[in-house]
Amino acid sequence: MNAYASLADITFTENGYIDVAQLNALYRLIGWDSHHRRTEAETTEMLRVSHYYSAAHTAEGTLVGFARVCGDPYVVQVLDVITHPAYRRRGIATQCMRGVLAHLQRSSYVSVTLTDGSGIAGFYHRFGFRVGIDVAQRWERETETIRNDADSERESASDKSPRY
């Protein structure tokens, strides 16, 4: 299928309105939120703090593609390059990434990173991303551990209070 013909019924927007319920549904559909942890309020905040995002909608208004850039004025990460499974291989992710690249070129970031666990490294190579050889160790921490540590800190603080 010709990429241009396959995109004829898709509209791309930058930093525009996104129905967060549709975005959360898209995350669940692709398996990124199988536990339904994303709330509309948190996703709204995620969009607010993102430097840039591109969204793809059908003529009927269904969200079928998304990508975003998040970080600070110096260091950013390309995140959430996703496409609805029924709309894959039509060039939607490519078009979203073109928007991301245009944003990166307009900006003066010192470092741009991207983490991919999907096994489509060739897709990102097409946009100039390369696997880092001397990458620092990536440290992860479960959110439950963070909550438990916060509880421990409160308990420790109360242990240090004077006892009469």
PDB file of C-alpha atoms in Angstrom:
ATOM      1  CA  MET A   1       0.000   0.000   0.000  1.00  0.00           C
ATOM      2  CA  ASN A   2       1.276   3.474  -0.871  1.00  0.00           C
ATOM      3  CA  ALA A   3       2.192   5.391   2.319  1.00  0.00           C
ATOM      4  CA  TYR A   4       0.576   8.600   1.085  1.00  0.00           C
ATOM      5  CA  ALA A   5      -2.697   6.893   0.195  1.00  0.00           C
ATOM      6  CA  SER A   6      -2.728   5.100   3.533  1.00  0.00           C
ATOM      7  CA  LEU A   7      -2.497   8.445   5.358  1.00  0.00           C
ATOM      8  CA  ALA A   8      -5.203  10.197   3.338  1.00  0.00           C
ATOM      9  CA  ASP A   9      -7.790   9.710   6.093  1.00  0.00           C
ATOM     10  CA  ILE A  10      -5.412  10.498   9.001  1.00  0.00           C
ATOM     11  CA  THR A  11      -4.945  13.966  10.514  1.00  0.00           C
ATOM     12  CA  PHE A  12      -1.788  14.821  12.461  1.00  0.00           C
ATOM     13  CA  THR A  13      -1.707  17.513  15.132  1.00  0.00           C
ATOM     14  CA  GLU A  14       1.049  18.932  17.292  1.00  0.00           C
ATOM     15  CA  ASN A  15       0.500  19.846  20.947  1.00  0.00           C
ATOM     16  CA  GLY A  16      -3.243  20.026  20.350  1.00  0.00           C
ATOM     17  CA  TYR A  17      -6.213  18.688  22.233  1.00  0.00           C
ATOM     18  CA  ILE A  18      -6.124  14.968  22.941  1.00  0.00           C
ATOM     19  CA  ASP A  19      -8.961  13.026  24.493  1.00  0.00           C
ATOM     20  CA  VAL A  20      -7.066  11.480  27.418  1.00  0.00           C
ATOM     21  CA  ALA A  21      -9.595   8.657  27.717  1.00  0.00           C
ATOM     22  CA  GLN A  22      -8.722   7.670  24.127  1.00  0.00           C
ATOM     23  CA  LEU A  23      -4.992   7.963  24.847  1.00  0.00           C
ATOM     24  CA  ASN A  24      -5.285   5.780  27.954  1.00  0.00           C
ATOM     25  CA  ALA A  25      -7.351   3.276  25.955  1.00  0.00           C
ATOM     26  CA  LEU A  26      -4.617   3.201  23.295  1.00  0.00           C
ATOM     27  CA  TYR A  27      -1.976   2.515  25.977  1.00  0.00           C
ATOM     28  CA  ARG A  28      -4.105  -0.372  27.280  1.00  0.00           C
ATOM     29  CA  LEU A  29      -4.730  -1.707  23.766  1.00  0.00           C
ATOM     30  CA  ILE A  30      -1.016  -2.012  23.021  1.00  0.00           C
ATOM     31  CA  GLY A  31      -0.332  -3.572  26.434  1.00  0.00           C
ATOM     32  CA  TRP A  32       1.373  -0.670  28.187  1.00  0.00           C
ATOM     33  CA  ASP A  33      -1.292  -0.288  30.867  1.00  0.00           C
ATOM     34  CA  SER A  34      -2.683  -3.731  31.469  1.00  0.00           C
ATOM     35  CA  HIS A  35      -3.291  -2.884  35.142  1.00  0.00           C
ATOM     36  CA  HIS A  36      -5.331   0.245  34.338  1.00  0.00           C
ATOM     37  CA  ARG A  37      -3.049   2.449  36.443  1.00  0.00           C
ATOM     38  CA  ARG A  38      -3.191   5.493  34.172  1.00  0.00           C
ATOM     39  CA  THR A  39      -5.772   8.001  35.308  1.00  0.00           C
ATOM     40  CA  GLU A  40      -7.217  10.798  33.212  1.00  0.00           C
ATOM     41  CA  ALA A  41      -5.786  13.377  35.632  1.00  0.00           C
ATOM     42  CA  GLU A  42      -2.277  11.906  35.417  1.00  0.00           C
ATOM     43  CA  THR A  43      -2.397  11.609  31.638  1.00  0.00           C
ATOM     44  CA  THR A  44      -3.597  15.214  31.400  1.00  0.00           C
ATOM     45  CA  GLU A  45      -0.622  16.251  33.545  1.00  0.00           C
ATOM     46  CA  MET A  46       1.702  14.105  31.412  1.00  0.00           C
ATOM     47  CA  LEU A  47       0.575  15.991  28.318  1.00  0.00           C
ATOM     48  CA  ARG A  48       0.936  19.333  30.093  1.00  0.00           C
ATOM     49  CA  VAL A  49       4.571  18.724  31.046  1.00  0.00           C
ATOM     50  CA  SER A  50       5.586  17.208  27.706  1.00  0.00           C
ATOM     51  CA  HIS A  51       7.665  19.560  25.560  1.00  0.00           C
ATOM     52  CA  TYR A  52       6.040  18.285  22.410  1.00  0.00           C
ATOM     53  CA  TYR A  53       3.604  15.648  21.243  1.00  0.00           C
ATOM     54  CA  SER A  54       2.194  14.534  17.931  1.00  0.00           C
ATOM     55  CA  ALA A  55      -1.140  12.774  17.587  1.00  0.00           C
ATOM     56  CA  ALA A  56      -2.782  10.980  14.668  1.00  0.00           C
ATOM     57  CA  HIS A  57      -6.568  10.814  14.376  1.00  0.00           C
ATOM     58  CA  THR A  58      -8.925   9.212  11.888  1.00  0.00           C
ATOM     59  CA  ALA A  59     -11.555  11.333  10.135  1.00  0.00           C
ATOM     60  CA  GLU A  60     -13.996  10.090  12.789  1.00  0.00           C
ATOM     61  CA  GLY A  61     -11.726  11.432  15.557  1.00  0.00           C
ATOM     62  CA  THR A  62     -10.278   8.154  16.812  1.00  0.00           C
ATOM     63  CA  LEU A  63      -6.735   8.453  18.173  1.00  0.00           C
ATOM     64  CA  VAL A  64      -4.546   5.972  16.277  1.00  0.00           C
ATOM     65  CA  GLY A  65      -1.003   7.271  16.806  1.00  0.00           C
ATOM     66  CA  PHE A  66       1.032   9.240  19.304  1.00  0.00           C
ATOM     67  CA  ALA A  67       4.606  10.270  20.176  1.00  0.00           C
ATOM     68  CA  ARG A  68       6.038  12.746  22.666  1.00  0.00           C
ATOM     69  CA  VAL A  69       9.182  14.468  23.910  1.00  0.00           C
ATOM     70  CA  CYS A  70       9.720  15.039  27.609  1.00  0.00           C
ATOM     71  CA  GLY A  71      12.589  16.426  29.679  1.00  0.00           C
ATOM     72  CA  ASP A  72      14.158  19.720  30.625  1.00  0.00           C
ATOM     73  CA  PRO A  73      15.706  22.513  28.530  1.00  0.00           C
ATOM     74  CA  TYR A  74      18.915  20.489  28.055  1.00  0.00           C
ATOM     75  CA  VAL A  75      18.123  16.777  28.136  1.00  0.00           C
ATOM     76  CA  VAL A  76      15.049  15.146  26.615  1.00  0.00           C
ATOM     77  CA  GLN A  77      13.745  11.717  25.822  1.00  0.00           C
ATOM     78  CA  VAL A  78      11.523  10.607  22.967  1.00  0.00           C
ATOM     79  CA  LEU A  79       8.707   8.591  24.517  1.00  0.00           C
ATOM     80  CA  ASP A  80       5.529   6.716  23.714  1.00  0.00           C
ATOM     81  CA  VAL A  81       5.841   6.249  19.966  1.00  0.00           C
ATOM     82  CA  ILE A  82       2.692   4.162  19.575  1.00  0.00           C
ATOM     83  CA  THR A  83       0.242   3.158  16.861  1.00  0.00           C
ATOM     84  CA  HIS A  84      -3.131   1.435  17.114  1.00  0.00           C
ATOM     85  CA  PRO A  85      -2.563  -2.190  15.998  1.00  0.00           C
ATOM     86  CA  ALA A  86      -5.246  -1.974  13.291  1.00  0.00           C
ATOM     87  CA  TYR A  87      -3.478   1.062  11.762  1.00  0.00           C
ATOM     88  CA  ARG A  88       0.127  -0.159  11.773  1.00  0.00           C
ATOM     89  CA  ARG A  89       2.297  -0.233   8.655  1.00  0.00           C
ATOM     90  CA  ARG A  90       0.568   2.804   7.178  1.00  0.00           C
ATOM     91  CA  GLY A  91       3.267   5.349   8.054  1.00  0.00           C
ATOM     92  CA  ILE A  92       1.575   6.794  11.138  1.00  0.00           C
ATOM     93  CA  ALA A  93       4.524   6.278  13.506  1.00  0.00           C
ATOM     94  CA  THR A  94       6.855   7.586  10.806  1.00  0.00           C
ATOM     95  CA  GLN A  95       4.820  10.767  10.460  1.00  0.00           C
ATOM     96  CA  CYS A  96       4.692  11.219  14.249  1.00  0.00           C
ATOM     97  CA  MET A  97       8.477  10.780  14.372  1.00  0.00           C
ATOM     98  CA  ARG A  98       8.913  13.365  11.611  1.00  0.00           C
ATOM     99  CA  GLY A  99       7.077  15.807  13.869  1.00  0.00           C
ATOM    100  CA  VAL A 100       9.311  14.828  16.777  1.00  0.00           C
ATOM    101  CA  LEU A 101      12.440  15.364  14.653  1.00  0.00           C
ATOM    102  CA  ALA A 102      11.213  18.770  13.479  1.00  0.00           C
ATOM    103  CA  HIS A 103      10.673  19.746  17.115  1.00  0.00           C
ATOM    104  CA  LEU A 104      14.162  18.496  18.056  1.00  0.00           C
ATOM    105  CA  GLN A 105      15.706  20.472  15.188  1.00  0.00           C
ATOM    106  CA  ARG A 106      13.919  23.671  16.299  1.00  0.00           C
ATOM    107  CA  SER A 107      15.195  23.209  19.848  1.00  0.00           C
ATOM    108  CA  SER A 108      18.664  23.372  21.352  1.00  0.00           C
ATOM    109  CA  TYR A 109      18.747  20.255  23.493  1.00  0.00           C
ATOM    110  CA  VAL A 110      22.172  18.977  24.520  1.00  0.00           C
ATOM    111  CA  SER A 111      21.118  15.326  24.695  1.00  0.00           C
ATOM    112  CA  VAL A 112      18.266  13.371  23.135  1.00  0.00           C
ATOM    113  CA  THR A 113      17.669   9.773  24.167  1.00  0.00           C
ATOM    114  CA  LEU A 114      15.144   7.094  23.389  1.00  0.00           C
ATOM    115  CA  THR A 115      14.503   3.741  25.041  1.00  0.00           C
ATOM    116  CA  ASP A 116      13.048   0.970  22.913  1.00  0.00           C
ATOM    117  CA  GLY A 117      11.941  -2.387  24.206  1.00  0.00           C
ATOM    118  CA  SER A 118       9.779  -3.293  21.238  1.00  0.00           C
ATOM    119  CA  GLY A 119      12.495  -4.771  19.051  1.00  0.00           C
ATOM    120  CA  ILE A 120      12.022  -2.304  16.190  1.00  0.00           C
ATOM    121  CA  ALA A 121      15.483  -0.755  16.366  1.00  0.00           C
ATOM    122  CA  GLY A 122      15.564  -0.432  12.561  1.00  0.00           C
ATOM    123  CA  PHE A 123      12.646   1.982  12.748  1.00  0.00           C
ATOM    124  CA  TYR A 124      14.582   4.333  15.038  1.00  0.00           C
ATOM    125  CA  HIS A 125      17.807   3.950  13.028  1.00  0.00           C
ATOM    126  CA  ARG A 126      15.973   5.526  10.079  1.00  0.00           C
ATOM    127  CA  PHE A 127      15.655   8.704  12.156  1.00  0.00           C
ATOM    128  CA  GLY A 128      19.318   8.871  13.131  1.00  0.00           C
ATOM    129  CA  PHE A 129      19.117   7.176  16.529  1.00  0.00           C
ATOM    130  CA  ARG A 130      21.911   4.766  17.360  1.00  0.00           C
ATOM    131  CA  VAL A 131      22.340   2.277  20.175  1.00  0.00           C
ATOM    132  CA  GLY A 132      24.663   3.791  22.758  1.00  0.00           C
ATOM    133  CA  ILE A 133      27.796   1.748  23.405  1.00  0.00           C
ATOM    134  CA  ASP A 134      28.973   3.483  26.576  1.00  0.00           C
ATOM    135  CA  VAL A 135      25.581   3.872  28.131  1.00  0.00           C
ATOM    136  CA  ALA A 136      25.482   4.420  31.856  1.00  0.00           C
ATOM    137  CA  GLN A 137      23.728   1.791  33.891  1.00  0.00           C
ATOM    138  CA  ARG A 138      19.997   2.193  33.898  1.00  0.00           C
ATOM    139  CA  TRP A 139      18.582   2.093  37.377  1.00  0.00           C
ATOM    140  CA  GLU A 140      14.967   1.251  37.989  1.00  0.00           C
ATOM    141  CA  ARG A 141      12.859   1.397  41.070  1.00  0.00           C
ATOM    142  CA  GLU A 142       9.351   0.081  41.549  1.00  0.00           C
ATOM    143  CA  THR A 143       6.768   2.648  42.615  1.00  0.00           C
ATOM    144  CA  GLU A 144       5.683   0.369  45.470  1.00  0.00           C
ATOM    145  CA  THR A 145       9.228   0.546  46.857  1.00  0.00           C
ATOM    146  CA  ILE A 146       9.119   4.333  46.707  1.00  0.00           C
ATOM    147  CA  ARG A 147       5.851   4.393  48.624  1.00  0.00           C
ATOM    148  CA  ASN A 148       7.173   1.942  51.204  1.00  0.00           C
ATOM    149  CA  ASP A 149      10.349   3.998  51.663  1.00  0.00           C
ATOM    150  CA  ALA A 150       8.270   7.128  52.202  1.00  0.00           C
ATOM    151  CA  ASP A 151       6.297   5.276  54.880  1.00  0.00           C
ATOM    152  CA  SER A 152       9.582   4.136  56.482  1.00  0.00           C
ATOM    153  CA  GLU A 153      10.867   7.707  56.527  1.00  0.00           C
ATOM    154  CA  ARG A 154       7.714   8.869  58.293  1.00  0.00           C
ATOM    155  CA  GLU A 155       8.073   6.038  60.801  1.00  0.00           C
ATOM    156  CA  SER A 156      11.759   6.885  61.341  1.00  0.00           C
ATOM    157  CA  ALA A 157      10.894  10.516  61.925  1.00  0.00           C
ATOM    158  CA  SER A 158       8.268   9.557  64.475  1.00  0.00           C
ATOM    159  CA  ASP A 159      10.782   7.237  66.198  1.00  0.00           C
ATOM    160  CA  LYS A 160      13.097  10.225  66.703  1.00  0.00           C
ATOM    161  CA  SER A 161      10.441  12.350  68.350  1.00  0.00           C
ATOM    162  CA  PRO A 162      11.007  12.906  72.078  1.00  0.00           C
ATOM    163  CA  ARG A 163       9.319  10.389  74.315  1.00  0.00           C
ATOM    164  CA  TYR A 164       8.014  11.455  77.679  1.00  0.00           C
TER     165      TYR A 164
END
